[in-house]
Backbone as JSON Lines, residues from 0, in Angstrom:
{"i":0,"aa":"M","n":[-5.52,47.23,1.74],"ca":[-5.24,47.72,0.43],"c":[-5.18,49.24,0.52]}
{"i":1,"aa":"H","n":[-4.22,49.83,-0.14],"ca":[-4.12,51.29,-0.24],"c":[-4.38,51.68,-1.69]}
{"i":2,"aa":"V","n":[-5.26,52.64,-1.87],"ca":[-5.59,53.11,-3.21],"c":[-5.37,54.61,-3.25]}
{"i":3,"aa":"R","n":[-4.65,55.06,-4.26],"ca":[-4.42,56.5,-4.42],"c":[-4.47,56.83,-5.91]}
{"i":4,"aa":"V","n":[-4.84,58.05,-6.19],"ca":[-4.78,58.57,-7.56],"c":[-3.75,59.69,-7.57]}
{"i":5,"aa":"H","n":[-2.85,59.64,-8.51],"ca":[-1.8,60.66,-8.63],"c":[-2.47,62.04,-8.7]}
{"i":6,"aa":"P","n":[-1.94,63.02,-7.98],"ca":[-2.55,64.36,-7.98],"c":[-2.8,64.94,-9.37]}
{"i":7,"aa":"A","n":[-1.92,64.69,-10.31],"ca":[-2.09,65.23,-11.67],"c":[-3.26,64.59,-12.41]}
{"i":8,"aa":"L","n":[-3.73,63.44,-11.92],"ca":[-4.81,62.72,-12.6],"c":[-6.14,62.8,-11.85]}
{"i":9,"aa":"R","n":[-6.18,63.54,-10.77],"ca":[-7.42,63.66,-10.0],"c":[-8.44,64.5,-10.75]}
{"i":10,"aa":"R","n":[-9.72,64.27,-10.4],"ca":[-10.86,64.99,-10.97],"c":[-11.11,64.6,-12.42]}
{"i":11,"aa":"H","n":[-10.73,63.35,-12.75],"ca":[-11.0,62.81,-14.08],"c":[-11.84,61.53,-14.0]}
{"i":12,"aa":"G","n":[-12.4,61.24,-12.83],"ca":[-13.25,60.06,-12.67],"c":[-12.52,58.77,-12.34]}
{"i":13,"aa":"I","n":[-11.2,58.84,-12.2],"ca":[-10.42,57.63,-11.92],"c":[-10.74,57.08,-10.53]}
{"i":14,"aa":"G","n":[-10.75,57.93,-9.54],"ca":[-11.06,57.48,-8.18],"c":[-12.45,56.9,-8.08]}
{"i":15,"aa":"R","n":[-13.41,57.55,-8.7],"ca":[-14.79,57.05,-8.68],"c":[-14.85,55.69,-9.38]}
{"i":16,"aa":"G","n":[-14.14,55.56,-10.49],"ca":[-14.11,54.27,-11.19],"c":[-13.5,53.17,-10.35]}
{"i":17,"aa":"L","n":[-12.41,53.48,-9.66],"ca":[-11.78,52.49,-8.78],"c":[-12.73,52.08,-7.66]}
{"i":18,"aa":"M","n":[-13.36,53.06,-7.04],"ca":[-14.27,52.75,-5.94],"c":[-15.49,51.97,-6.43]}
{"i":19,"aa":"D","n":[-16.02,52.33,-7.61],"ca":[-17.13,51.57,-8.18],"c":[-16.74,50.12,-8.39]}
{"i":20,"aa":"A","n":[-15.53,49.89,-8.9],"ca":[-15.07,48.52,-9.15],"c":[-14.94,47.74,-7.84]}
{"i":21,"aa":"V","n":[-14.38,48.37,-6.82],"ca":[-14.23,47.71,-5.52],"c":[-15.6,47.38,-4.93]}
{"i":22,"aa":"E","n":[-16.51,48.34,-4.96],"ca":[-17.84,48.13,-4.38],"c":[-18.62,47.06,-5.14]}
{"i":23,"aa":"T","n":[-18.52,47.07,-6.46],"ca":[-19.21,46.07,-7.28],"c":[-18.69,44.67,-6.97]}
{"i":24,"aa":"E","n":[-17.38,44.52,-6.89],"ca":[-16.79,43.22,-6.59],"c":[-17.13,42.78,-5.17]}
{"i":25,"aa":"A","n":[-17.12,43.7,-4.23],"ca":[-17.48,43.35,-2.85],"c":[-18.93,42.85,-2.79]}
{"i":26,"aa":"A","n":[-19.84,43.55,-3.46],"ca":[-21.24,43.13,-3.48],"c":[-21.38,41.76,-4.16]}
{"i":27,"aa":"R","n":[-20.65,41.54,-5.25],"ca":[-20.7,40.26,-5.96],"c":[-20.27,39.12,-5.04]}
{"i":28,"aa":"R","n":[-19.33,39.41,-4.16],"ca":[-18.83,38.39,-3.24],"c":[-19.68,38.25,-1.97]}
{"i":29,"aa":"G","n":[-20.77,39.01,-1.9],"ca":[-21.69,38.86,-0.79],"c":[-21.53,39.83,0.36]}
{"i":30,"aa":"F","n":[-20.62,40.78,0.22],"ca":[-20.46,41.78,1.28],"c":[-21.65,42.74,1.24]}
{"i":31,"aa":"T","n":[-22.06,43.21,2.4],"ca":[-23.2,44.12,2.48],"c":[-22.78,45.56,2.77]}
{"i":32,"aa":"E","n":[-21.5,45.74,3.08],"ca":[-20.99,47.08,3.36],"c":[-19.49,47.12,3.12]}
{"i":33,"aa":"T","n":[-19.0,48.32,2.93],"ca":[-17.56,48.53,2.85],"c":[-17.21,49.63,3.83]}
{"i":34,"aa":"W","n":[-16.0,49.59,4.32],"ca":[-15.54,50.66,5.2],"c":[-14.13,51.01,4.81]}
{"i":35,"aa":"L","n":[-13.75,52.22,5.17],"ca":[-12.41,52.7,4.84],"c":[-12.03,53.77,5.83]}
{"i":36,"aa":"D","n":[-10.78,54.19,5.75],"ca":[-10.36,55.32,6.58],"c":[-9.48,56.24,5.76]}
{"i":37,"aa":"T","n":[-9.47,57.47,6.18],"ca":[-8.58,58.48,5.65],"c":[-8.2,59.35,6.84]}
{"i":38,"aa":"A","n":[-7.5,60.42,6.6],"ca":[-7.05,61.26,7.71],"c":[-7.51,62.7,7.52]}
{"i":39,"aa":"T","n":[-7.62,63.4,8.63],"ca":[-8.09,64.78,8.59],"c":[-7.14,65.71,7.86]}
{"i":40,"aa":"N","n":[-5.9,65.27,7.65],"ca":[-4.97,66.11,6.89],"c":[-5.14,65.91,5.38]}
{"i":41,"aa":"M","n":[-6.19,65.17,4.99],"ca":[-6.52,64.97,3.58],"c":[-7.99,65.34,3.34]}
{"i":42,"aa":"P","n":[-8.32,66.63,3.46],"ca":[-9.73,67.03,3.34],"c":[-10.33,66.72,1.97]}
{"i":43,"aa":"E","n":[-9.5,66.69,0.92],"ca":[-10.02,66.35,-0.41],"c":[-10.52,64.91,-0.43]}
{"i":44,"aa":"A","n":[-9.79,64.01,0.22],"ca":[-10.21,62.61,0.29],"c":[-11.5,62.48,1.09]}
{"i":45,"aa":"M","n":[-11.58,63.21,2.2],"ca":[-12.8,63.17,3.01],"c":[-14.0,63.61,2.19]}
{"i":46,"aa":"A","n":[-13.86,64.7,1.46],"ca":[-14.96,65.21,0.63],"c":[-15.31,64.22,-0.47]}
{"i":47,"aa":"F","n":[-14.31,63.59,-1.07],"ca":[-14.55,62.61,-2.12],"c":[-15.39,61.45,-1.59]}
{"i":48,"aa":"Y","n":[-14.97,60.85,-0.47],"ca":[-15.7,59.7,0.06],"c":[-17.11,60.08,0.48]}
{"i":49,"aa":"E","n":[-17.27,61.23,1.09],"ca":[-18.61,61.67,1.47],"c":[-19.46,61.9,0.23]}
{"i":50,"aa":"G","n":[-18.84,62.4,-0.84],"ca":[-19.56,62.66,-2.09],"c":[-20.03,61.41,-2.8]}
{"i":51,"aa":"I","n":[-19.4,60.27,-2.52],"ca":[-19.84,59.02,-3.17],"c":[-20.6,58.12,-2.19]}
{"i":52,"aa":"G","n":[-21.08,58.72,-1.11],"ca":[-22.02,58.01,-0.25],"c":[-21.49,57.4,1.02]}
{"i":53,"aa":"Y","n":[-20.24,57.62,1.35],"ca":[-19.7,57.09,2.6],"c":[-20.11,57.99,3.76]}
{"i":54,"aa":"I","n":[-20.44,57.36,4.89],"ca":[-20.88,58.07,6.08],"c":[-19.79,57.93,7.15]}
{"i":55,"aa":"E","n":[-19.43,59.03,7.76],"ca":[-18.44,58.99,8.84],"c":[-19.01,58.24,10.03]}
{"i":56,"aa":"I","n":[-18.23,57.27,10.53],"ca":[-18.71,56.47,11.67],"c":[-17.81,56.6,12.89]}
{"i":57,"aa":"G","n":[-16.71,57.32,12.78],"ca":[-15.86,57.5,13.94],"c":[-14.53,58.13,13.59]}
{"i":58,"aa":"R","n":[-13.83,58.51,14.65],"ca":[-12.5,59.12,14.5],"c":[-11.59,58.54,15.57]}
{"i":59,"aa":"E","n":[-10.3,58.55,15.26],"ca":[-9.31,58.04,16.21],"c":[-8.06,58.91,16.13]}
{"i":60,"aa":"T","n":[-7.62,59.33,17.3],"ca":[-6.38,60.1,17.4],"c":[-5.5,59.43,18.44]}
{"i":61,"aa":"R","n":[-4.21,59.41,18.15],"ca":[-3.24,58.86,19.11],"c":[-2.17,59.91,19.34]}
{"i":62,"aa":"P","n":[-1.57,59.91,20.53],"ca":[-0.57,60.94,20.84],"c":[0.59,60.99,19.84]}
{"i":63,"aa":"E","n":[0.98,59.85,19.29],"ca":[2.11,59.84,18.37],"c":[1.75,60.28,16.95]}
{"i":64,"aa":"W","n":[0.46,60.42,16.66],"ca":[0.03,60.85,15.33],"c":[-0.08,62.36,15.29]}
{"i":65,"aa":"Q","n":[0.12,62.91,14.12],"ca":[-0.08,64.35,13.92],"c":[-1.37,64.61,13.16]}
{"i":66,"aa":"W","n":[-2.25,63.63,13.1],"ca":[-3.51,63.73,12.39],"c":[-4.53,62.87,13.12]}
{"i":67,"aa":"T","n":[-5.75,62.93,12.66],"ca":[-6.83,62.09,13.18],"c":[-7.32,61.2,12.05]}
{"i":68,"aa":"L","n":[-7.47,59.91,12.31],"ca":[-8.06,59.01,11.33],"c":[-9.57,59.19,11.35]}
{"i":69,"aa":"V","n":[-10.17,59.15,10.19],"ca":[-11.62,59.25,10.05],"c":[-12.09,57.96,9.39]}
{"i":70,"aa":"Y","n":[-13.02,57.27,10.04],"ca":[-13.55,56.0,9.54],"c":[-14.88,56.24,8.84]}
{"i":71,"aa":"Y","n":[-15.06,55.57,7.7],"ca":[-16.27,55.71,6.89],"c":[-16.88,54.34,6.6]}
{"i":72,"aa":"L","n":[-18.19,54.32,6.4],"ca":[-18.94,53.12,6.08],"c":[-19.9,53.42,4.94]}
{"i":73,"aa":"K","n":[-20.09,52.43,4.07],"ca":[-21.09,52.55,3.01],"c":[-21.81,51.22,2.88]}
{"i":74,"aa":"K","n":[-23.13,51.25,2.95],"ca":[-23.94,50.06,2.73],"c":[-23.99,49.8,1.23]}
{"i":75,"aa":"L","n":[-23.84,48.54,0.85],"ca":[-23.87,48.17,-0.56],"c":[-25.26,47.68,-0.94]}
{"i":76,"aa":"P","n":[-25.65,47.93,-2.19],"ca":[-26.96,47.42,-2.63],"c":[-26.93,45.89,-2.67]}
{"i":77,"aa":"S","n":[-28.06,45.29,-2.34],"ca":[-28.12,43.82,-2.33],"c":[-28.6,43.27,-3.65]}
């Protein structure tokens, strides 16, 4: 699944609301964690995910990419 918020609508709580909904539904379905990735060429996204409790767990770069993927994990409340 790809989730994005239009740049003109950022910083209005929409992204946080979307992530809250995803995390709540995942926990309801029995998941204990969520993970996602973004790229180093999107520092605003990296800061957003870190700000809502995601922890960086790794990075991946490939010769054909012009960026590095950053992987994040968040433990969900039980």
